[in-house]
């Protein structure tokens, strides 16, 4: 593939350009459908990019920044995170990202959260 000669998707800048922009939204949609094995009715046809900086309600806590956070037309959230080097705290950090995104959804959508799913896809080298 010609693009791989110039862009390495493991590079954070390239990863965000490929998967995290409106211009390349179709690449993200295809990627999510492929990696999750979606077919038929469950196929993702549209996503809305959400704010990737997850602020705390308490100012003293640290904010979290994910690579890609989006929602499909059914309200299902997807977090896509690239981690190139082995980092001992990555698994716990990934769990924190997912928990924050899910809890924000509960606060904003009240009782509708029972209908919403969330997927987090992590890539480690």
N, CA, C and O atoms as CSV, one atom per row, in Angstrom:
chain,resi,resn,atom,element,x,y,z
A,1,UNK,N,N,0.845,-1.173,0.000
A,1,UNK,CA,C,0.000,0.000,0.000
A,1,UNK,C,C,0.890,1.235,0.000
A,1,UNK,O,O,1.796,1.337,0.827
A,2,UNK,N,N,0.656,2.158,-0.892
A,2,UNK,CA,C,1.501,3.326,-1.087
A,2,UNK,C,C,1.533,4.227,0.140
A,2,UNK,O,O,2.592,4.739,0.500
A,3,UNK,N,N,0.390,4.428,0.787
A,3,UNK,CA,C,0.340,5.345,1.924
A,3,UNK,C,C,1.249,4.883,3.065
A,3,UNK,O,O,1.791,5.721,3.786
A,4,UNK,N,N,1.426,3.582,3.245
A,4,UNK,CA,C,2.270,3.084,4.329
A,4,UNK,C,C,3.739,3.444,4.127
A,4,UNK,O,O,4.520,3.434,5.079
A,5,UNK,N,N,4.109,3.756,2.912
A,5,UNK,CA,C,5.472,4.192,2.646
A,5,UNK,C,C,5.754,5.551,3.266
A,5,UNK,O,O,6.896,5.865,3.602
A,6,UNK,N,N,4.720,6.346,3.414
A,6,UNK,CA,C,4.898,7.712,3.890
A,6,UNK,C,C,4.357,7.943,5.296
A,6,UNK,O,O,4.886,8.776,6.032
A,7,UNK,N,N,3.317,7.221,5.671
A,7,UNK,CA,C,2.717,7.410,6.985
A,7,UNK,C,C,2.762,6.115,7.786
A,7,UNK,O,O,2.366,5.058,7.294
A,8,UNK,N,N,3.234,6.201,8.994
A,8,UNK,CA,C,3.212,5.051,9.888
A,8,UNK,C,C,2.074,5.274,10.874
A,8,UNK,O,O,2.171,6.169,11.713
A,9,UNK,N,N,0.995,4.491,10.805
A,9,UNK,CA,C,-0.146,4.723,11.690
A,9,UNK,C,C,0.180,4.542,13.168
A,9,UNK,O,O,-0.630,4.897,14.024
A,10,UNK,N,N,1.362,3.993,13.483
A,10,UNK,CA,C,1.760,3.883,14.890
A,10,UNK,C,C,2.301,5.205,15.424
A,10,UNK,O,O,2.440,5.378,16.635
A,11,UNK,N,N,2.602,6.128,14.532
A,11,UNK,CA,C,3.009,7.472,14.927
A,11,UNK,C,C,1.755,8.227,15.355
A,11,UNK,O,O,0.763,8.235,14.626
A,12,UNK,N,N,1.783,8.855,16.516
A,12,UNK,CA,C,0.584,9.493,17.066
A,12,UNK,C,C,-0.012,10.534,16.123
A,12,UNK,O,O,-1.229,10.581,15.944
A,13,UNK,N,N,0.825,11.361,15.525
A,13,UNK,CA,C,0.337,12.396,14.611
A,13,UNK,C,C,-0.367,11.765,13.410
A,13,UNK,O,O,-1.466,12.174,13.036
A,14,UNK,N,N,0.282,10.765,12.813
A,14,UNK,CA,C,-0.311,10.084,11.652
A,14,UNK,C,C,-1.593,9.355,12.047
A,14,UNK,O,O,-2.578,9.386,11.308
A,15,UNK,N,N,-1.585,8.703,13.200
A,15,UNK,CA,C,-2.768,7.980,13.681
A,15,UNK,C,C,-3.961,8.922,13.809
A,15,UNK,O,O,-5.067,8.603,13.373
A,16,UNK,N,N,-3.723,10.088,14.413
A,16,UNK,CA,C,-4.810,11.058,14.587
A,16,UNK,C,C,-5.288,11.610,13.248
A,16,UNK,O,O,-6.483,11.842,13.067
A,17,UNK,N,N,-4.373,11.820,12.316
A,17,UNK,CA,C,-4.760,12.312,10.983
A,17,UNK,C,C,-5.566,11.264,10.214
A,17,UNK,O,O,-6.509,11.599,9.498
A,18,UNK,N,N,-5.189,10.004,10.368
A,18,UNK,CA,C,-5.877,8.933,9.640
A,18,UNK,C,C,-7.248,8.632,10.245
A,18,UNK,O,O,-8.235,8.524,9.517
A,19,UNK,N,N,-7.314,8.497,11.564
A,19,UNK,CA,C,-8.545,8.022,12.204
A,19,UNK,C,C,-9.348,9.092,12.937
A,19,UNK,O,O,-10.501,8.846,13.292
A,20,UNK,N,N,-8.782,10.256,13.172
A,20,UNK,CA,C,-9.451,11.218,14.039
A,20,UNK,C,C,-9.905,12.506,13.399
A,20,UNK,O,O,-10.109,13.497,14.101
A,21,UNK,N,N,-10.072,12.528,12.072
A,21,UNK,CA,C,-10.489,13.764,11.410
A,21,UNK,C,C,-11.759,13.548,10.594
A,21,UNK,O,O,-12.025,12.450,10.105
A,22,UNK,N,N,-12.527,14.609,10.461
A,22,UNK,CA,C,-13.756,14.572,9.654
A,22,UNK,C,C,-13.448,14.138,8.221
A,22,UNK,O,O,-14.209,13.389,7.608
A,23,UNK,N,N,-12.337,14.615,7.707
A,23,UNK,CA,C,-11.953,14.310,6.325
A,23,UNK,C,C,-11.810,12.799,6.103
A,23,UNK,O,O,-12.146,12.291,5.034
A,24,UNK,N,N,-11.316,12.093,7.108
A,24,UNK,CA,C,-11.078,10.651,6.995
A,24,UNK,C,C,-12.074,9.820,7.797
A,24,UNK,O,O,-11.787,8.679,8.160
A,25,UNK,N,N,-13.227,10.385,8.068
A,25,UNK,CA,C,-14.241,9.698,8.867
A,25,UNK,C,C,-14.595,8.330,8.282
A,25,UNK,O,O,-14.843,7.382,9.028
A,26,UNK,N,N,-14.620,8.225,6.966
A,26,UNK,CA,C,-14.968,6.952,6.320
A,26,UNK,C,C,-13.947,5.859,6.634
A,26,UNK,O,O,-14.306,4.684,6.712
A,27,UNK,N,N,-12.678,6.235,6.816
A,27,UNK,CA,C,-11.641,5.264,7.179
A,27,UNK,C,C,-11.911,4.730,8.581
A,27,UNK,O,O,-11.809,3.526,8.816
A,28,UNK,N,N,-12.254,5.615,9.511
A,28,UNK,CA,C,-12.570,5.202,10.878
A,28,UNK,C,C,-13.787,4.282,10.896
A,28,UNK,O,O,-13.781,3.259,11.582
A,29,UNK,N,N,-14.820,4.634,10.156
A,29,UNK,CA,C,-16.042,3.823,10.110
A,29,UNK,C,C,-15.731,2.421,9.578
A,29,UNK,O,O,-16.158,1.420,10.153
A,30,UNK,N,N,-14.991,2.363,8.488
A,30,UNK,CA,C,-14.616,1.062,7.916
A,30,UNK,C,C,-13.775,0.263,8.914
A,30,UNK,O,O,-13.982,-0.938,9.086
A,31,UNK,N,N,-12.842,0.925,9.559
A,31,UNK,CA,C,-11.967,0.282,10.539
A,31,UNK,C,C,-12.783,-0.304,11.695
A,31,UNK,O,O,-12.587,-1.463,12.061
A,32,UNK,N,N,-13.695,0.485,12.272
A,32,UNK,CA,C,-14.507,0.004,13.394
A,32,UNK,C,C,-15.382,-1.175,12.980
A,32,UNK,O,O,-15.474,-2.167,13.703
A,33,UNK,N,N,-16.022,-1.070,11.822
A,33,UNK,CA,C,-16.851,-2.181,11.342
A,33,UNK,C,C,-16.023,-3.451,11.155
A,33,UNK,O,O,-16.462,-4.548,11.498
A,34,UNK,N,N,-14.830,-3.287,10.610
A,34,UNK,CA,C,-13.968,-4.435,10.341
A,34,UNK,C,C,-13.456,-5.069,11.631
A,34,UNK,O,O,-13.533,-6.287,11.795
A,35,UNK,N,N,-12.941,-4.262,12.537
A,35,UNK,CA,C,-12.336,-4.782,13.764
A,35,UNK,C,C,-13.387,-5.400,14.695
A,35,UNK,O,O,-13.094,-6.351,15.420
A,36,UNK,N,N,-14.616,-4.853,14.673
A,36,UNK,CA,C,-15.691,-5.377,15.520
A,36,UNK,C,C,-16.507,-6.466,14.822
A,36,UNK,O,O,-17.367,-7.094,15.440
A,37,UNK,N,N,-16.237,-6.686,13.542
A,37,UNK,CA,C,-16.942,-7.720,12.800
A,37,UNK,C,C,-18.403,-7.399,12.546
A,37,UNK,O,O,-19.233,-8.303,12.451
A,38,UNK,N,N,-18.721,-6.118,12.437
A,38,UNK,CA,C,-20.112,-5.702,12.226
A,38,UNK,C,C,-20.561,-6.002,10.800
A,38,UNK,O,O,-19.846,-5.735,9.834
A,39,UNK,N,N,-21.754,-6.557,10.694
A,39,UNK,CA,C,-22.383,-6.807,9.396
A,39,UNK,C,C,-23.875,-6.554,9.533
A,39,UNK,O,O,-24.399,-6.476,10.644
A,40,UNK,N,N,-24.550,-6.428,8.415
A,40,UNK,CA,C,-26.009,-6.271,8.425
A,40,UNK,C,C,-26.472,-5.015,9.131
A,40,UNK,O,O,-25.953,-3.927,8.886
A,41,UNK,N,N,-27.459,-5.168,10.016
A,41,UNK,CA,C,-28.071,-4.028,10.707
A,41,UNK,C,C,-27.112,-3.300,11.639
A,41,UNK,O,O,-27.254,-2.099,11.869
A,42,UNK,N,N,-26.137,-4.024,12.174
A,42,UNK,CA,C,-25.248,-3.414,13.162
A,42,UNK,C,C,-24.121,-2.579,12.550
A,42,UNK,O,O,-23.366,-1.947,13.289
A,43,UNK,N,N,-23.990,-2.561,11.245
A,43,UNK,CA,C,-22.919,-1.816,10.578
A,43,UNK,C,C,-23.004,-0.329,10.925
A,43,UNK,O,O,-24.075,0.277,10.878
A,44,UNK,N,N,-21.869,0.231,11.269
A,44,UNK,CA,C,-21.777,1.665,11.557
A,44,UNK,C,C,-21.763,2.400,10.225
A,44,UNK,O,O,-20.949,2.094,9.353
A,45,UNK,N,N,-22.654,3.361,10.064
A,45,UNK,CA,C,-22.707,4.131,8.818
A,45,UNK,C,C,-22.330,5.585,9.034
A,45,UNK,O,O,-22.006,6.292,8.079
A,46,UNK,N,N,-22.370,6.036,10.272
A,46,UNK,CA,C,-22.089,7.437,10.584
A,46,UNK,C,C,-21.515,7.529,11.988
A,46,UNK,O,O,-21.961,6.817,12.888
A,47,UNK,N,N,-20.532,8.398,12.186
A,47,UNK,CA,C,-20.011,8.681,13.522
A,47,UNK,C,C,-19.895,10.183,13.706
A,47,UNK,O,O,-19.714,10.936,12.749
A,48,UNK,N,N,-20.001,10.593,14.941
A,48,UNK,CA,C,-19.789,11.983,15.327
A,48,UNK,C,C,-18.585,12.006,16.251
A,48,UNK,O,O,-18.551,11.282,17.246
A,49,UNK,N,N,-17.600,12.830,15.931
A,49,UNK,CA,C,-16.430,12.940,16.794
A,49,UNK,C,C,-16.801,13.720,18.047
A,49,UNK,O,O,-17.501,14.730,17.984
A,50,UNK,N,N,-16.322,13.235,19.184
A,50,UNK,CA,C,-16.563,13.882,20.469
A,50,UNK,C,C,-15.257,14.475,20.984
A,50,UNK,O,O,-14.177,14.169,20.477
A,51,UNK,N,N,-15.372,15.310,21.980
A,51,UNK,CA,C,-14.212,15.950,22.599
A,51,UNK,C,C,-13.297,14.878,23.203
A,51,UNK,O,O,-13.749,14.059,24.003
A,52,UNK,N,N,-12.035,14.881,22.829
A,52,UNK,CA,C,-11.108,13.849,23.297
A,52,UNK,C,C,-10.506,14.155,24.661
A,52,UNK,O,O,-9.911,13.277,25.287
A,53,UNK,N,N,-10.656,15.386,25.125
A,53,UNK,CA,C,-10.164,15.753,26.455
A,53,UNK,C,C,-11.292,15.517,27.442
A,53,UNK,O,O,-12.352,16.136,27.354
A,54,UNK,N,N,-11.052,14.613,28.384
A,54,UNK,CA,C,-12.057,14.280,29.383
A,54,UNK,C,C,-11.705,15.006,30.676
A,54,UNK,O,O,-10.822,14.586,31.424
A,55,UNK,N,N,-12.411,16.099,30.920
A,55,UNK,CA,C,-12.170,16.885,32.124
A,55,UNK,C,C,-12.873,16.260,33.320
A,55,UNK,O,O,-13.880,15.565,33.183
A,56,UNK,N,N,-12.322,16.521,34.480
A,56,UNK,CA,C,-12.947,16.080,35.732
A,56,UNK,C,C,-13.896,17.151,36.224
A,56,UNK,O,O,-13.757,18.325,35.882
A,57,UNK,N,N,-14.847,16.744,37.017
A,57,UNK,CA,C,-15.719,17.706,37.677
A,57,UNK,C,C,-14.982,18.393,38.825
A,57,UNK,O,O,-15.368,19.480,39.254
A,58,UNK,N,N,-13.929,17.760,39.316
A,58,UNK,CA,C,-13.130,18.307,40.408
A,58,UNK,C,C,-11.804,18.795,39.817
A,58,UNK,O,O,-11.065,18.016,39.216
A,59,UNK,N,N,-11.513,20.062,39.987
A,59,UNK,CA,C,-10.349,20.686,39.343
A,59,UNK,C,C,-9.017,20.059,39.755
A,59,UNK,O,O,-8.064,20.093,38.976
A,60,UNK,N,N,-8.925,19.495,40.945
A,60,UNK,CA,C,-7.667,18.937,41.428
A,60,UNK,C,C,-7.288,17.633,40.719
A,60,UNK,O,O,-6.125,17.232,40.753
A,61,UNK,N,N,-8.238,16.979,40.087
A,61,UNK,CA,C,-7.959,15.720,39.391
A,61,UNK,C,C,-7.356,15.993,38.022
A,61,UNK,O,O,-7.578,17.051,37.433
A,62,UNK,N,N,-6.596,15.031,37.524
A,62,UNK,CA,C,-5.969,15.177,36.206
A,62,UNK,C,C,-6.976,14.908,35.099
A,62,UNK,O,O,-7.886,14.093,35.244
A,63,UNK,N,N,-6.790,15.611,33.993
A,63,UNK,CA,C,-7.646,15.338,32.844
A,63,UNK,C,C,-7.041,14.201,32.027
A,63,UNK,O,O,-5.846,13.920,32.113
A,64,UNK,N,N,-7.878,13.565,31.250
A,64,UNK,CA,C,-7.444,12.468,30.388
A,64,UNK,C,C,-7.651,12.874,28.941
A,64,UNK,O,O,-8.624,13.551,28.608
A,65,UNK,N,N,-6.737,12.460,28.090
A,65,UNK,CA,C,-6.864,12.750,26.663
A,65,UNK,C,C,-6.766,11.425,25.907
A,65,UNK,O,O,-5.756,10.727,25.990
A,66,UNK,N,N,-7.817,11.090,25.176
A,66,UNK,CA,C,-7.816,9.873,24.366
A,66,UNK,C,C,-7.502,10.250,22.922
A,66,UNK,O,O,-7.623,11.413,22.540
A,67,UNK,N,N,-7.100,9.273,22.126
A,67,UNK,CA,C,-6.774,9.555,20.726
A,67,UNK,C,C,-8.028,9.847,19.915
A,67,UNK,O,O,-8.117,10.896,19.277
A,68,UNK,N,N,-8.993,8.943,19.930
A,68,UNK,CA,C,-10.234,9.129,19.175
A,68,UNK,C,C,-11.407,8.726,20.058
A,68,UNK,O,O,-11.415,7.640,20.637
A,69,UNK,N,N,-12.389,9.600,20.156
A,69,UNK,CA,C,-13.634,9.318,20.868
A,69,UNK,C,C,-14.763,9.730,19.942
A,69,UNK,O,O,-14.833,10.880,19.511
A,70,UNK,N,N,-15.648,8.789,19.637
A,70,UNK,CA,C,-16.752,9.096,18.731
A,70,UNK,C,C,-18.000,8.327,19.142
A,70,UNK,O,O,-17.946,7.420,19.973
A,71,UNK,N,N,-19.116,8.706,18.546
A,71,UNK,CA,C,-20.405,8.082,18.831
A,71,UNK,C,C,-21.104,7.799,17.510
A,71,UNK,O,O,-21.059,8.616,16.591
A,72,UNK,N,N,-21.751,6.638,17.418
A,72,UNK,CA,C,-22.500,6.343,16.192
A,72,UNK,C,C,-23.932,6.857,16.310
A,72,UNK,O,O,-24.293,7.463,17.319
A,73,UNK,N,N,-24.746,6.620,15.287
A,73,UNK,CA,C,-26.101,7.175,15.263
A,73,UNK,C,C,-27.009,6.561,16.320
A,73,UNK,O,O,-28.074,7.111,16.604
A,74,UNK,N,N,-26.614,5.436,16.910
A,74,UNK,CA,C,-27.408,4.801,17.965
A,74,UNK,C,C,-26.968,5.228,19.362
A,74,UNK,O,O,-27.581,4.833,20.354
A,75,UNK,N,N,-25.915,6.029,19.443
A,75,UNK,CA,C,-25.422,6.490,20.736
A,75,UNK,C,C,-24.294,5.655,21.310
A,75,UNK,O,O,-23.794,5.958,22.394
A,76,UNK,N,N,-23.887,4.618,20.613
A,76,UNK,CA,C,-22.779,3.785,21.075
A,76,UNK,C,C,-21.482,4.569,20.949
A,76,UNK,O,O,-21.206,5.164,19.908
A,77,UNK,N,N,-20.684,4.566,22.018
A,77,UNK,CA,C,-19.418,5.295,22.006
A,77,UNK,C,C,-18.264,4.351,21.693
A,77,UNK,O,O,-18.280,3.176,22.061
A,78,UNK,N,N,-17.261,4.897,21.003
A,78,UNK,CA,C,-16.066,4.142,20.654
A,78,UNK,C,C,-14.844,4.970,21.032
A,78,UNK,O,O,-14.745,6.145,20.677
A,79,UNK,N,N,-13.919,4.350,21.752
A,79,UNK,CA,C,-12.635,4.968,22.073
A,79,UNK,C,C,-11.577,4.149,21.346
A,79,UNK,O,O,-11.522,2.928,21.486
A,80,UNK,N,N,-10.738,4.827,20.571
A,80,UNK,CA,C,-9.647,4.151,19.869
A,80,UNK,C,C,-8.355,4.771,20.381
A,80,UNK,O,O,-8.168,5.985,20.300
A,81,UNK,N,N,-7.468,3.942,20.905
A,81,UNK,CA,C,-6.248,4.418,21.556
A,81,UNK,C,C,-5.047,3.652,21.020
A,81,UNK,O,O,-5.078,2.425,20.937
A,82,UNK,N,N,-3.986,4.372,20.653
A,82,UNK,CA,C,-2.751,3.764,20.158
A,82,UNK,C,C,-1.674,3.899,21.227
A,82,UNK,O,O,-1.442,4.991,21.744
A,83,UNK,N,N,-1.016,2.790,21.556
A,83,UNK,CA,C,0.091,2.786,22.505
A,83,UNK,C,C,1.222,2.007,21.861
A,83,UNK,O,O,1.133,0.786,21.726
A,84,UNK,N,N,2.282,2.692,21.461
A,84,UNK,CA,C,3.362,2.038,20.727
A,84,UNK,C,C,4.319,1.310,21.662
A,84,UNK,O,O,4.616,0.134,21.450
A,85,UNK,N,N,4.797,1.986,22.681
A,85,UNK,CA,C,5.765,1.351,23.571
A,85,UNK,C,C,5.056,0.723,24.769
A,85,UNK,O,O,3.996,1.184,25.192
A,86,UNK,N,N,5.649,-0.319,25.296
A,86,UNK,CA,C,5.081,-1.005,26.455
A,86,UNK,C,C,5.164,-0.063,27.650
A,86,UNK,O,O,6.238,0.427,27.998
A,87,UNK,N,N,4.036,0.176,28.259
A,87,UNK,CA,C,3.974,1.065,29.411
A,87,UNK,C,C,3.252,0.330,30.529
A,87,UNK,O,O,2.131,-0.139,30.333
A,88,UNK,N,N,3.877,0.222,31.703
A,88,UNK,CA,C,3.288,-0.592,32.766
A,88,UNK,C,C,1.895,-0.136,33.220
A,88,UNK,O,O,1.121,-0.957,33.713
A,89,UNK,N,N,1.565,1.118,33.069
A,89,UNK,CA,C,0.274,1.603,33.540
A,89,UNK,C,C,-0.793,1.716,32.469
A,89,UNK,O,O,-1.877,2.239,32.725
A,90,UNK,N,N,-0.494,1.228,31.257
A,90,UNK,CA,C,-1.424,1.439,30.149
A,90,UNK,C,C,-2.777,0.769,30.370
A,90,UNK,O,O,-3.812,1.372,30.085
A,91,UNK,N,N,-2.788,-0.451,30.866
A,91,UNK,CA,C,-4.052,-1.166,31.064
A,91,UNK,C,C,-4.964,-0.413,32.035
A,91,UNK,O,O,-6.160,-0.264,31.784
A,92,UNK,N,N,-4.395,0.055,33.134
A,92,UNK,CA,C,-5.199,0.810,34.110
A,92,UNK,C,C,-5.655,2.148,33.529
A,92,UNK,O,O,-6.774,2.594,33.781
A,93,UNK,N,N,-4.784,2.778,32.753
A,93,UNK,CA,C,-5.148,4.046,32.121
A,93,UNK,C,C,-6.288,3.837,31.127
A,93,UNK,O,O,-7.203,4.657,31.057
A,94,UNK,N,N,-6.243,2.761,30.366
A,94,UNK,CA,C,-7.307,2.449,29.408
A,94,UNK,C,C,-8.630,2.216,30.131
A,94,UNK,O,O,-9.681,2.659,29.667
A,95,UNK,N,N,-8.582,1.526,31.259
A,95,UNK,CA,C,-9.796,1.304,32.050
A,95,UNK,C,C,-10.347,2.626,32.569
A,95,UNK,O,O,-11.561,2.828,32.598
A,96,UNK,N,N,-9.459,3.521,32.975
A,96,UNK,CA,C,-9.883,4.835,33.450
A,96,UNK,C,C,-10.556,5.623,32.327
A,96,UNK,O,O,-11.600,6.237,32.545
A,97,UNK,N,N,-9.967,5.611,31.131
A,97,UNK,CA,C,-10.563,6.315,29.991
A,97,UNK,C,C,-11.979,5.817,29.723
A,97,UNK,O,O,-12.901,6.613,29.543
A,98,UNK,N,N,-12.144,4.504,29.697
A,98,UNK,CA,C,-13.463,3.916,29.418
A,98,UNK,C,C,-14.454,4.271,30.524
A,98,UNK,O,O,-15.607,4.601,30.243
A,99,UNK,N,N,-14.015,4.205,31.769
A,99,UNK,CA,C,-14.902,4.520,32.894
A,99,UNK,C,C,-15.332,5.985,32.868
A,99,UNK,O,O,-16.492,6.299,33.135
A,100,UNK,N,N,-14.400,6.878,32.549
A,100,UNK,CA,C,-14.742,8.304,32.479
A,100,UNK,C,C,-15.764,8.574,31.383
A,100,UNK,O,O,-16.753,9.272,31.606
A,101,UNK,N,N,-15.523,8.022,30.205
A,101,UNK,CA,C,-16.444,8.241,29.084
A,101,UNK,C,C,-17.824,7.686,29.409
A,101,UNK,O,O,-18.836,8.310,29.091
A,102,UNK,N,N,-17.870,6.521,30.037
A,102,UNK,CA,C,-19.155,5.908,30.376
A,102,UNK,C,C,-19.879,6.715,31.450
A,102,UNK,O,O,-21.086,6.934,31.354
A,103,UNK,N,N,-19.148,7.159,32.472
A,103,UNK,CA,C,-19.799,7.905,33.554
A,103,UNK,C,C,-20.301,9.260,33.072
A,103,UNK,O,O,-21.350,9.718,33.526
A,104,UNK,N,N,-19.585,9.906,32.171
A,104,UNK,CA,C,-20.065,11.174,31.600
A,104,UNK,C,C,-21.363,10.942,30.839
A,104,UNK,O,O,-22.276,11.766,30.884
A,105,UNK,N,N,-21.435,9.826,30.149
A,105,UNK,CA,C,-22.633,9.471,29.398
A,105,UNK,C,C,-23.820,9.285,30.347
A,105,UNK,O,O,-24.933,9.710,30.036
A,106,UNK,N,N,-23.593,8.662,31.488
A,106,UNK,CA,C,-24.666,8.441,32.465
A,106,UNK,C,C,-25.166,9.775,33.004
A,106,UNK,O,O,-26.373,9.995,33.104
A,107,UNK,N,N,-24.253,10.652,33.345
A,107,UNK,CA,C,-24.625,11.955,33.887
A,107,UNK,C,C,-25.438,12.743,32.872
A,107,UNK,O,O,-26.465,13.325,33.222
A,108,UNK,N,N,-24.993,12.769,31.617
A,108,UNK,CA,C,-25.659,13.567,30.589
A,108,UNK,C,C,-26.986,12.975,30.146
A,108,UNK,O,O,-27.932,13.714,29.873
A,109,UNK,N,N,-27.068,11.665,30.071
A,109,UNK,CA,C,-28.241,11.054,29.469
A,109,UNK,C,C,-29.178,10.425,30.486
A,109,UNK,O,O,-30.159,9.781,30.112
A,110,UNK,N,N,-28.888,10.602,31.755
A,110,UNK,CA,C,-29.752,10.142,32.827
A,110,UNK,C,C,-30.039,8.651,32.720
A,110,UNK,O,O,-29.106,7.849,32.745
A,111,UNK,N,N,-31.285,8.263,32.602
A,111,UNK,CA,C,-31.643,6.852,32.585
A,111,UNK,C,C,-31.410,6.173,31.244
A,111,UNK,O,O,-31.427,4.943,31.180
A,112,UNK,N,N,-31.195,6.921,30.179
A,112,UNK,CA,C,-30.968,6.321,28.869
A,112,UNK,C,C,-29.656,5.543,28.798
A,112,UNK,O,O,-29.435,4.788,27.851
A,113,UNK,N,N,-28.779,5.723,29.799
A,113,UNK,CA,C,-27.474,5.053,29.749
A,113,UNK,C,C,-27.606,3.539,29.685
A,113,UNK,O,O,-26.685,2.855,29.236
A,114,UNK,N,N,-28.728,3.015,30.124
A,114,UNK,CA,C,-28.918,1.567,30.100
A,114,UNK,C,C,-28.947,1.031,28.670
A,114,UNK,O,O,-28.679,-0.149,28.444
A,115,UNK,N,N,-29.269,1.884,27.716
A,115,UNK,CA,C,-29.375,1.466,26.322
A,115,UNK,C,C,-28.058,1.644,25.565
A,115,UNK,O,O,-27.924,1.140,24.450
A,116,UNK,N,N,-27.106,2.334,26.132
A,116,UNK,CA,C,-25.878,2.697,25.417
A,116,UNK,C,C,-24.753,1.713,25.719
A,116,UNK,O,O,-24.567,1.292,26.861
A,117,UNK,N,N,-24.024,1.365,24.702
A,117,UNK,CA,C,-22.851,0.516,24.825
A,117,UNK,C,C,-21.617,1.366,24.566
A,117,UNK,O,O,-21.690,2.448,23.984
A,118,UNK,N,N,-20.504,0.855,25.005
A,118,UNK,CA,C,-19.250,1.555,24.765
A,118,UNK,C,C,-18.186,0.526,24.442
A,118,UNK,O,O,-18.099,-0.516,25.092
A,119,UNK,N,N,-17.381,0.820,23.441
A,119,UNK,CA,C,-16.293,-0.063,23.042
A,119,UNK,C,C,-14.994,0.715,23.106
A,119,UNK,O,O,-14.931,1.888,22.735
A,120,UNK,N,N,-13.966,0.045,23.578
A,120,UNK,CA,C,-12.645,0.662,23.581
A,120,UNK,C,C,-11.698,-0.278,22.862
A,120,UNK,O,O,-11.577,-1.451,23.217
A,121,UNK,N,N,-11.032,0.244,21.855
A,121,UNK,CA,C,-10.076,-0.553,21.095
A,121,UNK,C,C,-8.684,0.006,21.338
A,121,UNK,O,O,-8.401,1.152,20.987
A,122,UNK,N,N,-7.819,-0.797,21.936
A,122,UNK,CA,C,-6.444,-0.389,22.210
A,122,UNK,C,C,-5.505,-1.163,21.306
A,122,UNK,O,O,-5.726,-2.338,21.015
A,123,UNK,N,N,-4.466,-0.496,20.871
A,123,UNK,CA,C,-3.447,-1.133,20.051
A,123,UNK,C,C,-2.109,-0.946,20.732
A,123,UNK,O,O,-1.696,0.182,21.003
A,124,UNK,N,N,-1.430,-2.045,21.009
A,124,UNK,CA,C,-0.100,-2.004,21.597
A,124,UNK,C,C,0.855,-2.741,20.679
A,124,UNK,O,O,0.493,-3.734,20.048
A,125,UNK,N,N,2.062,-2.251,20.616
A,125,UNK,CA,C,3.067,-2.933,19.800
A,125,UNK,C,C,3.934,-3.780,20.693
A,125,UNK,O,O,4.851,-4.445,20.212
